[in-house]
Amino acid sequence: MKSFKISVPASSANIGPGFDSMGLAVNLYLTLEVTESEEWEFYSHSSPSNRTNYKEHFIYKIAKQTAERHHKQLTPCKVVETSDIPLARGLGSSASAIIAGIELANQVCDLSLTSEAKLRYGTEIEGHPDNIAPALYGGLVISIVTEDEIDWIQMPTLDVDVILYIPNVELKTDEARNVLPDSYSRNDATSASGISNIVVASLLSGNYKLAGKMMERDIFHEPYRANLIPNFNKIRNESKKYGVYGTVISGAGPTMLSFAPKGSGQSVVEQMQDLLGNYQVKLLEMDVQGLTVK
Ligand SMILES: Nc1ncnc2c1ncn2[C@@H]1O[C@H](COP(=O)(O)OP(=O)(O)OP(=O)(O)O)[C@@H](O)[C@H]1O
Ligand SMILES: N[C@@H](CCO)C(=O)O
């Protein structure tokens, strides 16, 4: 009888100007403990003690459509979901759930899906690869969807501390995408692209001071979203006082993310937690593994 554990990391997309094309996996996880069974039992992280109606669960629906896409039938399982990824906070909870659902079908139906197939399918469901790719591969991943394929590259680990400022309010990605313009002037587009290029180049060369400065110069989405993010200016300005390199919206928000000099993160967390009482201010690590199945 099959029994396995699926683990998928959270991810922070965009990193400022890497809009829809950059994402960083961090060490918050969604896990599924799965055992084949006589009938479906689904215990979700939001109600661990009660069996939920599995047919209504987002992850089951993803698994079912993945199996059907390969003309297979899911066999019943007992699934216990745990997660420390808050929903609709800009930490890729939907991407982690999508990857978990695809992998559930992959394991239960022996689909032997390649990681490229999981990336393609997950991106098709999510709509963009910048959370799906780091959730799948780990690390900081730059990815782009062209007509018929997804090209991606995983960057070496970053020698920075990662700090997240997680408020107790939700912001749905759809809502945060609806405030964006349909097009940009050539001047804005070329400036935004240049800024993004400098961020990537400075991260690759370890010039985190320059990376932080340019991360805060996004033109693609932050100017339109800042007013949806509680304490946007306060978090960006105050964290700078404690020595962070730069602070940006995590994904579509409302969480914000700072890169800080290695070893300075804990003191930034303590200072900022005092300022942001009802937030979860966390010092996190990059996840470099992505999806794992044990
Ligand atoms: N583990 C889960 N179980 C069930 N539904 C989930 C789960 N994770 C995400 N979802 C669904 O995805 C929605 C959140 O997706 P949304 O794209 O709005 O935010 P996010 O993915 O958390 O943040 P971002 O995309 O900005 O990184 C939830 O409201 C829920 O409908
Ligand atoms: N790139 C996406 C990330 C959230 O899923 C956005 O900012 O809307």
Short mmCIF file of N, CA, C and O in Angstrom, two decimals, residues 39-108:
data_model
loop_
_atom_site.label_atom_id
_atom_site.label_comp_id
_atom_site.label_asym_id
_atom_site.label_seq_id
_atom_site.Cartn_x
_atom_site.Cartn_y
_atom_site.Cartn_z
N GLU A 39 -11.27 4.45 1.22
CA GLU A 39 -12.10 5.59 0.78
C GLU A 39 -11.31 6.88 0.98
O GLU A 39 -10.33 6.92 1.72
N TRP A 40 -11.76 7.96 0.33
CA TRP A 40 -11.07 9.25 0.47
C TRP A 40 -11.31 9.83 1.88
O TRP A 40 -12.43 9.83 2.38
N GLU A 41 -10.22 10.27 2.48
CA GLU A 41 -10.31 11.04 3.72
C GLU A 41 -9.36 12.22 3.54
O GLU A 41 -8.19 12.01 3.21
N PHE A 42 -9.86 13.44 3.67
CA PHE A 42 -9.01 14.61 3.48
C PHE A 42 -9.10 15.48 4.74
O PHE A 42 -10.16 15.94 5.09
N TYR A 43 -7.96 15.63 5.42
CA TYR A 43 -7.90 16.49 6.62
C TYR A 43 -7.09 17.72 6.22
O TYR A 43 -5.89 17.63 5.99
N SER A 44 -7.77 18.87 6.11
CA SER A 44 -7.04 20.05 5.62
C SER A 44 -6.41 20.81 6.78
O SER A 44 -6.82 20.67 7.93
N HIS A 45 -5.40 21.65 6.44
CA HIS A 45 -4.66 22.35 7.50
C HIS A 45 -5.57 23.32 8.25
O HIS A 45 -5.37 23.66 9.39
N SER A 46 -6.64 23.74 7.55
CA SER A 46 -7.51 24.72 8.23
C SER A 46 -8.44 24.04 9.21
O SER A 46 -8.96 24.64 10.12
N SER A 47 -8.68 22.72 9.02
CA SER A 47 -9.53 22.02 10.00
C SER A 47 -8.99 20.60 10.19
O SER A 47 -9.57 19.62 9.71
N PRO A 48 -7.81 20.50 10.85
CA PRO A 48 -7.10 19.22 10.92
C PRO A 48 -7.90 18.10 11.60
O PRO A 48 -7.73 16.94 11.26
N SER A 49 -8.81 18.46 12.49
CA SER A 49 -9.50 17.37 13.22
C SER A 49 -10.74 16.89 12.46
O SER A 49 -11.21 15.79 12.67
N ASN A 50 -11.24 17.73 11.54
CA ASN A 50 -12.46 17.25 10.85
C ASN A 50 -12.15 16.89 9.41
O ASN A 50 -11.40 17.57 8.74
N ARG A 51 -12.78 15.80 8.98
CA ARG A 51 -12.64 15.44 7.58
C ARG A 51 -13.38 16.48 6.75
O ARG A 51 -14.52 16.81 7.03
N THR A 52 -12.67 17.02 5.76
CA THR A 52 -13.36 17.98 4.89
C THR A 52 -13.98 17.19 3.73
O THR A 52 -13.61 16.05 3.46
N ASN A 53 -14.88 17.83 3.03
CA ASN A 53 -15.45 17.21 1.83
C ASN A 53 -14.38 17.23 0.75
O ASN A 53 -14.16 18.26 0.08
N TYR A 54 -13.67 16.10 0.60
CA TYR A 54 -12.47 16.10 -0.26
C TYR A 54 -12.78 16.63 -1.65
O TYR A 54 -11.98 17.30 -2.27
N LYS A 55 -14.00 16.37 -2.15
CA LYS A 55 -14.30 16.78 -3.54
C LYS A 55 -14.24 18.30 -3.71
O LYS A 55 -14.05 18.79 -4.81
N GLU A 56 -14.40 19.01 -2.59
CA GLU A 56 -14.38 20.48 -2.67
C GLU A 56 -12.99 21.06 -2.43
O GLU A 56 -12.76 22.25 -2.58
N HIS A 57 -12.05 20.20 -2.03
CA HIS A 57 -10.74 20.74 -1.66
C HIS A 57 -9.93 21.09 -2.92
O HIS A 57 -9.83 20.30 -3.86
N PHE A 58 -9.33 22.28 -2.90
CA PHE A 58 -8.54 22.82 -4.01
C PHE A 58 -7.49 21.81 -4.47
O PHE A 58 -7.33 21.55 -5.66
N ILE A 59 -6.81 21.19 -3.53
CA ILE A 59 -5.70 20.28 -3.87
C ILE A 59 -6.25 19.01 -4.52
O ILE A 59 -5.72 18.52 -5.52
N TYR A 60 -7.37 18.50 -3.99
CA TYR A 60 -7.99 17.30 -4.59
C TYR A 60 -8.40 17.60 -6.03
O TYR A 60 -8.16 16.82 -6.95
N LYS A 61 -8.97 18.81 -6.22
CA LYS A 61 -9.45 19.17 -7.57
C LYS A 61 -8.28 19.22 -8.56
O LYS A 61 -8.37 18.75 -9.69
N ILE A 62 -7.13 19.76 -8.11
CA ILE A 62 -5.94 19.81 -8.96
C ILE A 62 -5.46 18.40 -9.28
O ILE A 62 -5.16 18.05 -10.43
N ALA A 63 -5.45 17.53 -8.24
CA ALA A 63 -4.99 16.15 -8.44
C ALA A 63 -5.91 15.42 -9.41
O ALA A 63 -5.46 14.73 -10.34
N LYS A 64 -7.21 15.62 -9.24
CA LYS A 64 -8.20 14.94 -10.10
C LYS A 64 -8.03 15.36 -11.54
O LYS A 64 -7.98 14.53 -12.47
N GLN A 65 -7.87 16.70 -11.76
CA GLN A 65 -7.76 17.16 -13.16
C GLN A 65 -6.42 16.73 -13.78
O GLN A 65 -6.32 16.47 -14.96
N THR A 66 -5.40 16.59 -12.93
CA THR A 66 -4.10 16.10 -13.42
C THR A 66 -4.22 14.64 -13.85
O THR A 66 -3.76 14.25 -14.93
N ALA A 67 -4.88 13.83 -13.02
CA ALA A 67 -5.06 12.40 -13.36
C ALA A 67 -5.87 12.27 -14.65
O ALA A 67 -5.49 11.55 -15.58
N GLU A 68 -6.98 13.01 -14.71
CA GLU A 68 -7.86 12.92 -15.89
C GLU A 68 -7.14 13.38 -17.16
O GLU A 68 -7.35 12.83 -18.24
N ARG A 69 -6.24 14.35 -17.02
CA ARG A 69 -5.47 14.84 -18.18
C ARG A 69 -4.64 13.70 -18.77
O ARG A 69 -4.30 13.68 -19.94
N HIS A 70 -4.32 12.73 -17.91
CA HIS A 70 -3.53 11.57 -18.36
C HIS A 70 -4.39 10.30 -18.43
O HIS A 70 -3.89 9.19 -18.34
N HIS A 71 -5.69 10.52 -18.53
CA HIS A 71 -6.67 9.42 -18.67
C HIS A 71 -6.52 8.39 -17.56
O HIS A 71 -6.59 7.17 -17.80
N LYS A 72 -6.27 8.88 -16.36
CA LYS A 72 -6.14 7.97 -15.20
C LYS A 72 -7.20 8.36 -14.14
O LYS A 72 -7.74 9.47 -14.17
N GLN A 73 -7.42 7.42 -13.25
CA GLN A 73 -8.38 7.63 -12.15
C GLN A 73 -7.62 7.66 -10.83
O GLN A 73 -6.78 6.79 -10.59
N LEU A 74 -7.87 8.66 -9.99
CA LEU A 74 -7.24 8.70 -8.67
C LEU A 74 -7.81 7.56 -7.81
O LEU A 74 -9.02 7.37 -7.76
N THR A 75 -6.94 6.78 -7.17
CA THR A 75 -7.45 5.80 -6.21
C THR A 75 -7.57 6.48 -4.85
O THR A 75 -6.81 7.39 -4.54
N PRO A 76 -8.54 6.03 -4.01
CA PRO A 76 -8.80 6.73 -2.74
C PRO A 76 -7.57 6.74 -1.83
O PRO A 76 -6.79 5.79 -1.80
N CYS A 77 -7.40 7.85 -1.10
CA CYS A 77 -6.28 7.99 -0.16
C CYS A 77 -6.76 8.71 1.10
O CYS A 77 -7.73 9.46 1.07
N LYS A 78 -6.00 8.49 2.16
CA LYS A 78 -6.15 9.34 3.34
C LYS A 78 -5.08 10.42 3.19
O LYS A 78 -3.89 10.10 3.03
N VAL A 79 -5.51 11.69 3.17
CA VAL A 79 -4.58 12.81 2.98
C VAL A 79 -4.68 13.74 4.18
O VAL A 79 -5.76 14.21 4.53
N VAL A 80 -3.54 13.93 4.84
CA VAL A 80 -3.49 14.90 5.96
C VAL A 80 -2.61 16.07 5.52
O VAL A 80 -1.41 15.89 5.26
N GLU A 81 -3.25 17.21 5.37
CA GLU A 81 -2.54 18.40 4.91
C GLU A 81 -2.12 19.25 6.11
O GLU A 81 -2.92 19.50 7.01
N THR A 82 -0.86 19.65 6.12
CA THR A 82 -0.43 20.65 7.11
C THR A 82 0.23 21.79 6.33
O THR A 82 0.78 21.55 5.24
N SER A 83 0.17 22.99 6.86
CA SER A 83 0.79 24.09 6.14
C SER A 83 1.10 25.25 7.08
O SER A 83 0.29 25.59 7.94
N ASP A 84 2.30 25.81 6.90
CA ASP A 84 2.57 27.06 7.61
C ASP A 84 2.69 28.21 6.60
O ASP A 84 3.37 29.21 6.84
N ILE A 85 2.04 28.03 5.44
CA ILE A 85 2.01 29.10 4.43
C ILE A 85 0.65 29.79 4.53
O ILE A 85 -0.38 29.19 4.20
N PRO A 86 0.62 31.05 4.99
CA PRO A 86 -0.67 31.73 5.10
C PRO A 86 -1.28 31.97 3.72
O PRO A 86 -0.55 32.21 2.75
N LEU A 87 -2.60 31.85 3.62
CA LEU A 87 -3.27 32.01 2.32
C LEU A 87 -3.41 33.48 1.95
O LEU A 87 -3.61 34.33 2.81
N ALA A 88 -3.32 33.75 0.65
CA ALA A 88 -3.60 35.11 0.12
C ALA A 88 -2.82 36.19 0.84
O ALA A 88 -3.32 37.26 1.17
N ARG A 89 -1.54 35.86 1.11
CA ARG A 89 -0.64 36.82 1.75
C ARG A 89 0.54 37.21 0.88
O ARG A 89 1.42 37.95 1.33
N GLY A 90 0.59 36.65 -0.37
CA GLY A 90 1.73 36.95 -1.22
C GLY A 90 2.89 36.00 -1.00
O GLY A 90 4.04 36.34 -1.26
N LEU A 91 2.60 34.79 -0.52
CA LEU A 91 3.66 33.80 -0.25
C LEU A 91 3.47 32.53 -1.06
O LEU A 91 3.91 31.45 -0.69
N GLY A 92 2.75 32.67 -2.20
CA GLY A 92 2.66 31.56 -3.13
C GLY A 92 1.87 30.37 -2.62
O GLY A 92 2.14 29.23 -3.01
N SER A 93 0.89 30.61 -1.77
CA SER A 93 0.12 29.48 -1.23
C SER A 93 -0.61 28.74 -2.35
O SER A 93 -0.67 27.51 -2.36
N SER A 94 -1.10 29.49 -3.35
CA SER A 94 -1.82 28.81 -4.44
C SER A 94 -0.86 27.95 -5.25
O SER A 94 -1.17 26.82 -5.62
N ALA A 95 0.35 28.47 -5.48
CA ALA A 95 1.33 27.71 -6.26
C ALA A 95 1.75 26.45 -5.51
O ALA A 95 1.87 25.37 -6.10
N SER A 96 1.93 26.56 -4.20
CA SER A 96 2.35 25.37 -3.42
C SER A 96 1.23 24.33 -3.45
O SER A 96 1.48 23.13 -3.59
N ALA A 97 -0.03 24.79 -3.39
CA ALA A 97 -1.16 23.85 -3.43
C ALA A 97 -1.28 23.21 -4.81
O ALA A 97 -1.56 22.01 -4.92
N ILE A 98 -1.00 23.98 -5.85
CA ILE A 98 -1.07 23.43 -7.21
C ILE A 98 0.00 22.36 -7.41
O ILE A 98 -0.27 21.26 -7.90
N ILE A 99 1.24 22.67 -7.00
CA ILE A 99 2.33 21.68 -7.14
C ILE A 99 2.03 20.44 -6.31
O ILE A 99 2.23 19.30 -6.75
N ALA A 100 1.47 20.65 -5.11
CA ALA A 100 1.14 19.49 -4.25
C ALA A 100 0.08 18.62 -4.91
O ALA A 100 0.17 17.40 -4.92
N GLY A 101 -0.92 19.25 -5.51
CA GLY A 101 -1.99 18.50 -6.17
C GLY A 101 -1.48 17.73 -7.38
O GLY A 101 -1.83 16.56 -7.59
N ILE A 102 -0.61 18.36 -8.17
CA ILE A 102 -0.04 17.68 -9.34
C ILE A 102 0.79 16.48 -8.89
O ILE A 102 0.70 15.38 -9.44
N GLU A 103 1.57 16.67 -7.82
CA GLU A 103 2.43 15.58 -7.33
C GLU A 103 1.61 14.46 -6.72
O GLU A 103 1.94 13.28 -6.83
N LEU A 104 0.48 14.81 -6.07
CA LEU A 104 -0.41 13.78 -5.51
C LEU A 104 -0.89 12.84 -6.62
O LEU A 104 -0.78 11.62 -6.52
N ALA A 105 -1.33 13.43 -7.74
CA ALA A 105 -1.76 12.61 -8.88
C ALA A 105 -0.59 11.84 -9.45
O ALA A 105 -0.70 10.66 -9.81
N ASN A 106 0.56 12.50 -9.54
CA ASN A 106 1.75 11.85 -10.10
C ASN A 106 2.11 10.58 -9.33
O ASN A 106 2.40 9.53 -9.93
N GLN A 107 2.04 10.67 -8.02
CA GLN A 107 2.39 9.51 -7.18
C GLN A 107 1.29 8.46 -7.19
O GLN A 107 1.56 7.28 -7.38
N VAL A 108 0.05 8.88 -7.01
CA VAL A 108 -1.05 7.91 -6.88
C VAL A 108 -1.29 7.16 -8.19
O VAL A 108 -1.54 5.97 -8.21
#
